[in-house]
Short mmCIF file of C-alpha atoms in Angstrom, two decimals:
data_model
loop_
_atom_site.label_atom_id
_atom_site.label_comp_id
_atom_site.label_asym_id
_atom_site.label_seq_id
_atom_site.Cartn_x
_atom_site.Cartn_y
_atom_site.Cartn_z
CA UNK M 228 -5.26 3.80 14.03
CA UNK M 229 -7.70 1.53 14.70
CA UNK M 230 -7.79 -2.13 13.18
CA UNK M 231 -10.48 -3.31 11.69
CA UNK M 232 -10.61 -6.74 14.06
CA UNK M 233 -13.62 -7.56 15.86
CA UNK M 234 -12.91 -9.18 19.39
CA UNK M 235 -14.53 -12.00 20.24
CA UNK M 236 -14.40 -15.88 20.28
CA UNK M 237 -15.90 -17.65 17.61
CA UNK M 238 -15.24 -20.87 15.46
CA UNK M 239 -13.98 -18.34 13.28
CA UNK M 240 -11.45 -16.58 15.84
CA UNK M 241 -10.02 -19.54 16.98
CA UNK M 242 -9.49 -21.21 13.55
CA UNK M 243 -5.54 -20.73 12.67
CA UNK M 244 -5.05 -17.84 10.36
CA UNK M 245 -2.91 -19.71 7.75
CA UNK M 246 -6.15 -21.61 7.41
CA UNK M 247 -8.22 -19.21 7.17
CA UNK M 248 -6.00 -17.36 4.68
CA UNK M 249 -5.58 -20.41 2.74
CA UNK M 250 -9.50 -21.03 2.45
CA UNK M 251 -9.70 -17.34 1.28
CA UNK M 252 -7.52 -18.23 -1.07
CA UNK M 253 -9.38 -21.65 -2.73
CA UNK M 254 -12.65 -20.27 -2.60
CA UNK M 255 -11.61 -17.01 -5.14
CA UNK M 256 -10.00 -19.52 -7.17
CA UNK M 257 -12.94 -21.72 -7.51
CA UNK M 258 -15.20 -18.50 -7.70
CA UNK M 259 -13.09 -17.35 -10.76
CA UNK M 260 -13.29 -20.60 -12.33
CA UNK M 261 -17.19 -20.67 -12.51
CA UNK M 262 -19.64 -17.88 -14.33
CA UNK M 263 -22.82 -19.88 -13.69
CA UNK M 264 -25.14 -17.62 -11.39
CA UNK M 265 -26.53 -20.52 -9.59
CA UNK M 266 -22.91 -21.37 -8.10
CA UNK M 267 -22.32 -17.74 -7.56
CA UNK M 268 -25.35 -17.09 -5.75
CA UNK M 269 -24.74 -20.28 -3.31
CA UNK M 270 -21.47 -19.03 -2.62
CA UNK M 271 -22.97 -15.60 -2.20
CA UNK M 272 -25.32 -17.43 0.55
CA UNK M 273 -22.44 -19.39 2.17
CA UNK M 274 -20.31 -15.88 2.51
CA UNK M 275 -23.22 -14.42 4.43
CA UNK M 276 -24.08 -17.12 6.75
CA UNK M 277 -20.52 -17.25 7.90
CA UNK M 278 -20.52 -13.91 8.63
CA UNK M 279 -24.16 -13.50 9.72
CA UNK M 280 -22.84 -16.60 11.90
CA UNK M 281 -19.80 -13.77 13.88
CA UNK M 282 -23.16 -11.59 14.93
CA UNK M 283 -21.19 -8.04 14.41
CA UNK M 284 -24.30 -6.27 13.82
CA UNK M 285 -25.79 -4.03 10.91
CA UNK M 286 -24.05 -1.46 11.65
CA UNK M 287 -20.52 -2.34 12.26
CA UNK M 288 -20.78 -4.91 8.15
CA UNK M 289 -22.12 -2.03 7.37
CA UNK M 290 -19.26 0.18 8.11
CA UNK M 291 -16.82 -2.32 6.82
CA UNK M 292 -17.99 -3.88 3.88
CA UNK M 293 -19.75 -0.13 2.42
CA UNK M 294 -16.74 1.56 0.94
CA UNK M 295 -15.74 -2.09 -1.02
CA UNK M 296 -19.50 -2.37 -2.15
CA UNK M 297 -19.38 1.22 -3.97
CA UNK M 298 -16.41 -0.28 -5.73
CA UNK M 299 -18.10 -3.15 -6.70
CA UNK M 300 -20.95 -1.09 -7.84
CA UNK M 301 -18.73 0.41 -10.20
CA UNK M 302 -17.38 -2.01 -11.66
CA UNK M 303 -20.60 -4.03 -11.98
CA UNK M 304 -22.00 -0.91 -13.77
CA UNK M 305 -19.00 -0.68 -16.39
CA UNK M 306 -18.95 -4.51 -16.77
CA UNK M 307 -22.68 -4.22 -17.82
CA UNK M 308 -22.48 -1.13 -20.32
CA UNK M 309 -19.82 -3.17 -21.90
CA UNK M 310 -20.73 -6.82 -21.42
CA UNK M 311 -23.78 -7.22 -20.71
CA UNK M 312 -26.42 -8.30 -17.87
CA UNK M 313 -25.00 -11.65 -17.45
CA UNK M 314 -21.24 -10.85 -17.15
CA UNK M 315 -22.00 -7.79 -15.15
CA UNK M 316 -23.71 -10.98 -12.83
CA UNK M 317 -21.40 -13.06 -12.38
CA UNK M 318 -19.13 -9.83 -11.60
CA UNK M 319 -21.11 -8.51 -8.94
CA UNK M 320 -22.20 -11.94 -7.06
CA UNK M 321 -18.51 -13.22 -7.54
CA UNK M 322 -17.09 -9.77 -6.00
CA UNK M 323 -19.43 -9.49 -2.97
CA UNK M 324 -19.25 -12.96 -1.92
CA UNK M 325 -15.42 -12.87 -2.38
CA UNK M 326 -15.94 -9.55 -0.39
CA UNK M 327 -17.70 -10.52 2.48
CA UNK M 328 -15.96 -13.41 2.93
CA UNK M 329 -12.32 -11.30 3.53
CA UNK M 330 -14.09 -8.90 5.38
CA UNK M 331 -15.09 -11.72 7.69
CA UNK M 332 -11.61 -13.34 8.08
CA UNK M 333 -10.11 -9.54 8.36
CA UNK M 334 -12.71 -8.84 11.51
CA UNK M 335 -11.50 -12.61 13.12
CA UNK M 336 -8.22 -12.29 12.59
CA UNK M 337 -6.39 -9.98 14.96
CA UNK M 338 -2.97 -8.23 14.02
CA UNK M 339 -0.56 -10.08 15.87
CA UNK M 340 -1.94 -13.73 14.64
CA UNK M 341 -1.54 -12.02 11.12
CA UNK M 342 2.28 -10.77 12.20
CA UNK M 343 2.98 -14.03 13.23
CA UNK M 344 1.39 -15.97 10.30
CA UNK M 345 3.59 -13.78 7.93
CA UNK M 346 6.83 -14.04 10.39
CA UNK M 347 6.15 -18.29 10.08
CA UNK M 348 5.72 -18.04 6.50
CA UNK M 349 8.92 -15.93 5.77
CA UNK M 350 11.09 -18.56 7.36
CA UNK M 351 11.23 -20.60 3.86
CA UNK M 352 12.64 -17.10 3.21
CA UNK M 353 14.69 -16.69 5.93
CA UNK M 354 16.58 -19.96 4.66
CA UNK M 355 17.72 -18.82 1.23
CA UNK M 356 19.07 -15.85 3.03
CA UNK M 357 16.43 -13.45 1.62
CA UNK M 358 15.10 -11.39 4.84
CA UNK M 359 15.30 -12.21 8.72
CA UNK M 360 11.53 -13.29 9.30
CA UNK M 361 11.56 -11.93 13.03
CA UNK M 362 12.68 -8.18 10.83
CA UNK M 363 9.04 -8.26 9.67
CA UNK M 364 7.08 -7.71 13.34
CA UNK M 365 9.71 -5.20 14.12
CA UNK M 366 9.64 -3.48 11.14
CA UNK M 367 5.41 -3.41 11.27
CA UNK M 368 5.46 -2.18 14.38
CA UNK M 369 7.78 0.71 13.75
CA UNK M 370 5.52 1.70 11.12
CA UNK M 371 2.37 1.66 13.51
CA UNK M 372 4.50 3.83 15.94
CA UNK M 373 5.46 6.56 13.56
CA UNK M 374 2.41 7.19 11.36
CA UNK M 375 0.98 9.82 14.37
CA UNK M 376 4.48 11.43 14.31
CA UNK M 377 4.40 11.81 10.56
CA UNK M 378 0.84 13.10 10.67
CA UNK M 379 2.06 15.47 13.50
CA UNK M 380 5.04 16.97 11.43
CA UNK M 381 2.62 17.38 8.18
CA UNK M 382 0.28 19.35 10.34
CA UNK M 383 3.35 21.33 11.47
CA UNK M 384 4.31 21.85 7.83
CA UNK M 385 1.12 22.86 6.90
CA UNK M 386 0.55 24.94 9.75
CA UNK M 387 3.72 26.83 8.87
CA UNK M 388 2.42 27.23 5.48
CA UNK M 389 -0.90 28.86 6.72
CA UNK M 390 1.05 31.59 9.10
CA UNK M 391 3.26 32.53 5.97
CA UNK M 392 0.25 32.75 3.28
CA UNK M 393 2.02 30.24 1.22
CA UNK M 394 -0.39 28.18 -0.58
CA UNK M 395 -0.11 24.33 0.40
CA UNK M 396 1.56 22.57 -3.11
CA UNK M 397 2.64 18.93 -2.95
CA UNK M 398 6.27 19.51 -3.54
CA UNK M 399 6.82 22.10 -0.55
CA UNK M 400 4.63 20.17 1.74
CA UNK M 401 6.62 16.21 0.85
CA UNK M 402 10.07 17.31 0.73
CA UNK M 403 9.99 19.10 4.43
CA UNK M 404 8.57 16.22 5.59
CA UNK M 405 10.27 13.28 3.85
CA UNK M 406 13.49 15.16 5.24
CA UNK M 407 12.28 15.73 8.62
CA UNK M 408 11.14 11.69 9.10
CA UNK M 409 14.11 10.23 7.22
CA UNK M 410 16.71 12.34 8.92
CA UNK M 411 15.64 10.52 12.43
CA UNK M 412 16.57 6.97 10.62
CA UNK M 413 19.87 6.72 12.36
CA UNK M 414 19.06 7.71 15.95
CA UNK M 415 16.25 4.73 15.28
CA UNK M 416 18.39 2.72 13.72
CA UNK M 417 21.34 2.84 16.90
CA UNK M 418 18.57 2.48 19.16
CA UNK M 419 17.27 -0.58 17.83
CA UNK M 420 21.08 -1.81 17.56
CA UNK M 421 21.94 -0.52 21.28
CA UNK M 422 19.03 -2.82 22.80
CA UNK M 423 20.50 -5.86 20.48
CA UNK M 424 17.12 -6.43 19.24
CA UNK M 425 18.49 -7.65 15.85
CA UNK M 426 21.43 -9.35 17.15
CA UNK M 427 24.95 -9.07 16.56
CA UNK M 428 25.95 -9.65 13.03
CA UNK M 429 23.29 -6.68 11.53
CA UNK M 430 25.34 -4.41 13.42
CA UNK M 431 28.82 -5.31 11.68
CA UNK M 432 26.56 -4.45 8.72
CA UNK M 433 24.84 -1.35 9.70
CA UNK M 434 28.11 0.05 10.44
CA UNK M 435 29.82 -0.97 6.74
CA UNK M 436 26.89 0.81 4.82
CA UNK O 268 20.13 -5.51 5.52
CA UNK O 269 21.46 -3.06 7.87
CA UNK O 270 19.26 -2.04 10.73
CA UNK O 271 19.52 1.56 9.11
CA UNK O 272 17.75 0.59 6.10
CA UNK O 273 15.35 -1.44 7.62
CA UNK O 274 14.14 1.63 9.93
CA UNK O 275 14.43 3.84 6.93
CA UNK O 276 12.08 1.37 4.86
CA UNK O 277 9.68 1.58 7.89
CA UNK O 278 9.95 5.27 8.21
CA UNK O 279 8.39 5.79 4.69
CA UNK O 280 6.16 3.22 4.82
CA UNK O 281 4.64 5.70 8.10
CA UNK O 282 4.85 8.41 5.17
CA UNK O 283 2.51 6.75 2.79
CA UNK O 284 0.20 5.74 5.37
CA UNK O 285 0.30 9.21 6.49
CA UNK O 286 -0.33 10.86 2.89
CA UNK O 287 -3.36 8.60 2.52
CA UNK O 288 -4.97 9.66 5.62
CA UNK O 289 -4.30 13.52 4.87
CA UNK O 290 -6.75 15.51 2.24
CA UNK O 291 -6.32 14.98 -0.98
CA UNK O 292 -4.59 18.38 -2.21
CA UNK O 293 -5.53 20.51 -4.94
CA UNK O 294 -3.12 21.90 -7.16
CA UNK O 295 -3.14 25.50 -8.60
CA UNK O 296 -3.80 24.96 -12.32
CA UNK O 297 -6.02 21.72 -12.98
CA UNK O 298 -9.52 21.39 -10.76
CA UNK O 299 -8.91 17.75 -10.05
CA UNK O 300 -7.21 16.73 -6.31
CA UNK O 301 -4.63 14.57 -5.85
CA UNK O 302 -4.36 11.84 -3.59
CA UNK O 303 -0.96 11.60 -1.97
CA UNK O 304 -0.73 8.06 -1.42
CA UNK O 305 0.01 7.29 -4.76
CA UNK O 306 2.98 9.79 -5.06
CA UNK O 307 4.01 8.41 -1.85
CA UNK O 308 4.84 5.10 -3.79
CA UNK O 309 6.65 6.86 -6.43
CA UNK O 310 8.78 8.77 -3.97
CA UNK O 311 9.66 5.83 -1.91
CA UNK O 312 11.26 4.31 -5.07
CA UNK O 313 13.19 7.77 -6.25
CA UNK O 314 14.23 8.24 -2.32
CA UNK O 315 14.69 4.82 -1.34
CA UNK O 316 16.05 2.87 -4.00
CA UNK O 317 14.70 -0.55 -5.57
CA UNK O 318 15.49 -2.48 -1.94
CA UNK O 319 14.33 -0.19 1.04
CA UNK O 320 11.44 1.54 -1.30
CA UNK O 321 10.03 -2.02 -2.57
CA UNK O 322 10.26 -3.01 1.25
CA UNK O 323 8.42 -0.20 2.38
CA UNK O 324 5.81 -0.62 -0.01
CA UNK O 325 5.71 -3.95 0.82
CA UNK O 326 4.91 -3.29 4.38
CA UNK O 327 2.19 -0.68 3.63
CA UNK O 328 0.68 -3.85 1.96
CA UNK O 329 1.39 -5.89 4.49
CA UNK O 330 -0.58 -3.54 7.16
CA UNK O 331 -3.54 -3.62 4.48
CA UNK O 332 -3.75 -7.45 4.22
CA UNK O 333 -3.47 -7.39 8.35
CA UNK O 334 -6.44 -5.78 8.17
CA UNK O 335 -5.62 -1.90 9.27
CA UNK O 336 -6.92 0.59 7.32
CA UNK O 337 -4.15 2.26 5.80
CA UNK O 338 -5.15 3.08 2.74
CA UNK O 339 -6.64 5.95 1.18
CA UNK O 340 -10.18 6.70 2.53
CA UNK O 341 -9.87 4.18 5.12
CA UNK O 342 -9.49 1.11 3.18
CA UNK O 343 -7.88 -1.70 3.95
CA UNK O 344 -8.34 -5.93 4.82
CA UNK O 345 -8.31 -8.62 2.64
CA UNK O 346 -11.46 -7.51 0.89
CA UNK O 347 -9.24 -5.25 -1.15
CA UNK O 348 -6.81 -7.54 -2.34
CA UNK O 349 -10.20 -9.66 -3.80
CA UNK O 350 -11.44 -7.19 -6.08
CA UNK O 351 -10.32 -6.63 -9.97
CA UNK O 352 -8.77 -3.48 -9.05
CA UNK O 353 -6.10 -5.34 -6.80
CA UNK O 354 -3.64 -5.34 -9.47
CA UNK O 355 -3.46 -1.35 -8.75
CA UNK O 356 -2.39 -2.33 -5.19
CA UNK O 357 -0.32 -5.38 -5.48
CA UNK O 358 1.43 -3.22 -8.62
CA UNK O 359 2.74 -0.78 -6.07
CA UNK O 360 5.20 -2.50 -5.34
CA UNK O 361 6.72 -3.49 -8.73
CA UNK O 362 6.61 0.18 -9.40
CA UNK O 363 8.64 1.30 -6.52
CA UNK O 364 11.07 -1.76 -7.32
CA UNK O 365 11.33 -0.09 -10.63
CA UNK O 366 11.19 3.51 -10.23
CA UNK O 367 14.06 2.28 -7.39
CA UNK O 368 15.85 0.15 -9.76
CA UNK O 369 15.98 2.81 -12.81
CA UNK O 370 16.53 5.72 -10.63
CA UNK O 371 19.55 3.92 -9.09
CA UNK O 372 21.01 3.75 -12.34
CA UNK O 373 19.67 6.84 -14.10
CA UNK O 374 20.55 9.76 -11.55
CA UNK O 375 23.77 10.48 -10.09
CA UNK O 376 25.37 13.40 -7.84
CA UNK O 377 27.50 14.65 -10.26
CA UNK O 378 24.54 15.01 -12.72
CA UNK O 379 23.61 18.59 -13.52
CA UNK O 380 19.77 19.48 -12.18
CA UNK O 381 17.64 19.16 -15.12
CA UNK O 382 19.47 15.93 -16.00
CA UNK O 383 18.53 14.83 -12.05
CA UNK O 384 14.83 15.18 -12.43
CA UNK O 385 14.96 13.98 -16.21
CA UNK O 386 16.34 11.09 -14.73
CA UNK O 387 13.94 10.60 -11.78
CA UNK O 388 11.12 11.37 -14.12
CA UNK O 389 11.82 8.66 -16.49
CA UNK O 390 12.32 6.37 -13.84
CA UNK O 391 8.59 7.28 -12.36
CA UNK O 392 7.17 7.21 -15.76
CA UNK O 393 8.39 3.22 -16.04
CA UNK O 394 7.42 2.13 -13.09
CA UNK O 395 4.24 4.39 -11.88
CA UNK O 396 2.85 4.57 -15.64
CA UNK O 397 3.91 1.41 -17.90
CA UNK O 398 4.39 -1.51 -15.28
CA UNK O 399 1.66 -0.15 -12.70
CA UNK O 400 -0.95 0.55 -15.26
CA UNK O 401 0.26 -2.57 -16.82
CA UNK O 402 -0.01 -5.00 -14.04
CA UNK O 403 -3.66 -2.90 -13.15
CA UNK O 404 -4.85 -3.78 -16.91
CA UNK O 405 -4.10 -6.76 -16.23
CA UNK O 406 -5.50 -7.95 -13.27
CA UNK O 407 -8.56 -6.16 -14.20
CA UNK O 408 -8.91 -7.61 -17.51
CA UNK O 409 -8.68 -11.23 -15.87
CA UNK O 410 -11.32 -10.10 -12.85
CA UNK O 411 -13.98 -8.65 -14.60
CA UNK O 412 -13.61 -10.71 -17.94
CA UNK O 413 -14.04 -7.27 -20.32
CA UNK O 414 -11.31 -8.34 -22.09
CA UNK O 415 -7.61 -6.23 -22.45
CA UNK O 416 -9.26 -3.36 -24.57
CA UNK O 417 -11.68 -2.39 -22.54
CA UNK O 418 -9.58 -2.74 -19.08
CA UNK O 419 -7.22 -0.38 -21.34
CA UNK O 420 -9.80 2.24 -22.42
CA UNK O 421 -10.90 2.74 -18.59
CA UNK O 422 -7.67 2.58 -17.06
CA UNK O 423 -6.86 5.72 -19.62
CA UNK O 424 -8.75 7.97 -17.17
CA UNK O 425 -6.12 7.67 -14.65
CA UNK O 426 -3.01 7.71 -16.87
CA UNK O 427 -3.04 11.70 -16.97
CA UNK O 428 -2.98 11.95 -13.27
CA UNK O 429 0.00 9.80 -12.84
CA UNK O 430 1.61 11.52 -15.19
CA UNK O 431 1.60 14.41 -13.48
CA UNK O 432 2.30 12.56 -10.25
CA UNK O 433 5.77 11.05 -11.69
CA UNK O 434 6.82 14.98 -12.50
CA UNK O 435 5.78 15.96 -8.50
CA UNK O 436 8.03 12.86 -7.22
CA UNK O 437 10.87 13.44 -9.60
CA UNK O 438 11.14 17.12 -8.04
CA UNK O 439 10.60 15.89 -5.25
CA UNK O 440 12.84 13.49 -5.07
CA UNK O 441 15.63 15.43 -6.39
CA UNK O 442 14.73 18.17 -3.71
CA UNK O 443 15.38 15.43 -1.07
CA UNK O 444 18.59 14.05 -2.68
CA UNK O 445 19.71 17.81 -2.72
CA UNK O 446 18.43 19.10 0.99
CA UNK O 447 19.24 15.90 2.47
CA UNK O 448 22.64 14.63 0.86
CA UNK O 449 23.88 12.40 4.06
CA UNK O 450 20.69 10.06 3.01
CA UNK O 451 23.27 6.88 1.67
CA UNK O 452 21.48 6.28 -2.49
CA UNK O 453 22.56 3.01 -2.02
CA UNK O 454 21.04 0.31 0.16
#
């Protein structure tokens, strides 16, 4: 699986991602707050100069920002069959800049700055008892490790279904394989608790479930 | 929670992550293909419960906003949680809270078959159809400023499809209960 980070060391990179998160997060609300077209199409501007500014190349916005832009599209079509040219506007310059700008902080941000943005901001969480914050990287990175192994064991499945003529339906190609993952949850599980990496109280618990 | 439902969580988070990188597959009597990623929601609320199956939802969102592509076509980043249509994603997992939450209390082991499925189905319907569709109304409504009506009339489109998606995940789902009956319903 391959992230969607770009390496490299820009103002942008080095900027803390809770910052960068929390920008993301003030400039949609101030983008949903305006419909004038002027403001949109500054903010449009500003989106592209920041990323213009990271210097990833045609091809490599292209690639990220093209499947989100047909979306867009879309939508910028229905709003203007239904509302009109200057809703369907405000829609599409809101959306791309909005759009490019995530894309941007996605491509500077790599995954363990977001892992450990999340893990700092689950603490408050962690407090009232809700989840254990340092659960979150492990549990991320056990789902990184098993997606190939599930993806092996559907190809299995529906390699078995080829050799017997079967014809490939959802319910005879999930349940084979939601058994097949699920049943290795307890070897993973006594693993995890054999190397201690969740402590010593989780076990206690593990074992009265 | 137990390091066994943690792992379990994490296990079917890898199995919608895996459905939405697999073909969409066609099914014998309607010409339209379904995406699995979708059902994979549903079934991680029938199969999981409201806890691990909201948690593993949650972390298939979590992977998204890190910016991997996870989702279906190779989506993913933060530029998908921008766009009107992000109530469709961020409604995943209320759904598989509720499907969980319902199926916990709507299916049992004693239950007779039909009453099983009846029970998952319901439970699918609630949370993949009414609060999903719902919450994607919604948020789409407020995005794109076409007003509730009009969210409504194109979100219609999909509501057939989802249907038929809650009936795959509640046979599903009570396949798995059956052929896999150490799998603890509660978490």
């Amino acid at each position: 699986m391959k992230t969607l980070y770009v390496q490299g060391n820009t103002w942008l990179h080095r900027l803390s991602p809770g910052l960068k998160l929390g920008g993301l997060a003030v400039f949609s609300l101030l983008l949903f707050a305006t419909r004038s077209p002027v403001v949109l199409a500054a903010a449009v501007f500003l989106a592209g100069a920041i990323h213009a500014s990271m210097r990833f190349g045609v091809v490599r916005t292209w690639q990220q920002l093209r499947v989100i832009l047909l979306s867009i599209s879309i939508l910028t079509v229905f709003t203007l069959l239904l509302n009109g040219p200057a809703d369907a506007l405000a829609v599409f310059l809101r959306l791309v800049a909005l759009a490019v700008l995530a894309a941007t902080i996605t491509a500077t941000t790599s995954t363990a700055e977001f892992i450990d943005t999340i893990t700092a901001g689950a603490r408050p969480l962690e407090r009232i008892g809700l989840v254990k914050a340092a659960d979150l990287g492990l549990a991320i990175g056990l789902v990184v490790r098993f997606v190939p192994e599930v993806l092996a064991r559907y190809e299995a499945i529906r390699d078995a279904h080829r050799a017997r003529g079967l014809k490939q339906r959802p319910l005879t190609l999930a349940v084979p394989l939601i058994i097949q993952t699920l049943r290795h949850a307890d070897e993973i599980a006594a693993a995890i608790d054999a190397r201690g990496i969740r402590g010593q109280n989780n076990r206690k618990l593990g074992e009265g479930s | 929670m137990a390091t066994r439902d943690l792992v379990l969580a994490a296990l079917f988070a890898a199995i919608i992550v895996a459905l939405g990188l697999v073909p969409p597959i066609m099914l014998g009597f309607i010409p339209v293909p379904i995406t699995a990623q979708s059902l994979g929601v549903m079934l991680a609320g029938v199969i999981l419960g409201a806890k691990r199956g909201g948690l593993a939802v949650l972390l298939v969102l979590v992977l998204v906003a890190i910016g991997l592509p996870v989702l279906s076509g190779g989506r993913g980043g933060l530029a998908t949680f921008v766009l009107p249509t992000a109530g469709y994603l961020v409604g995943w997992f209320f759904a598989a809270v509720a499907i969980g939450y319902c199926s916990e209390r709507f299916v049992g082991r004693s239950q007779s078959a039909l009453v099983q499925v009846t029970g998952f189905f319901m439970a699918a319907m609630i949370g993949g159809v009414v609060i999903l569709h719902g919450l994607g109304i919604l948020w789409l409504a407020y995005g794109t400023g076409t007003g509730l009506s009009t969210a409504f009339l194109g979100d219609l489109a999909f509501i057939p499809g989802d249907i038929l998606k809650a009936a795959i995940a509640a046979l599903a789902g009570r396949a798995v209960m059956v052929g896999y009956p150490l799998l603890p319903q509660r978490a």
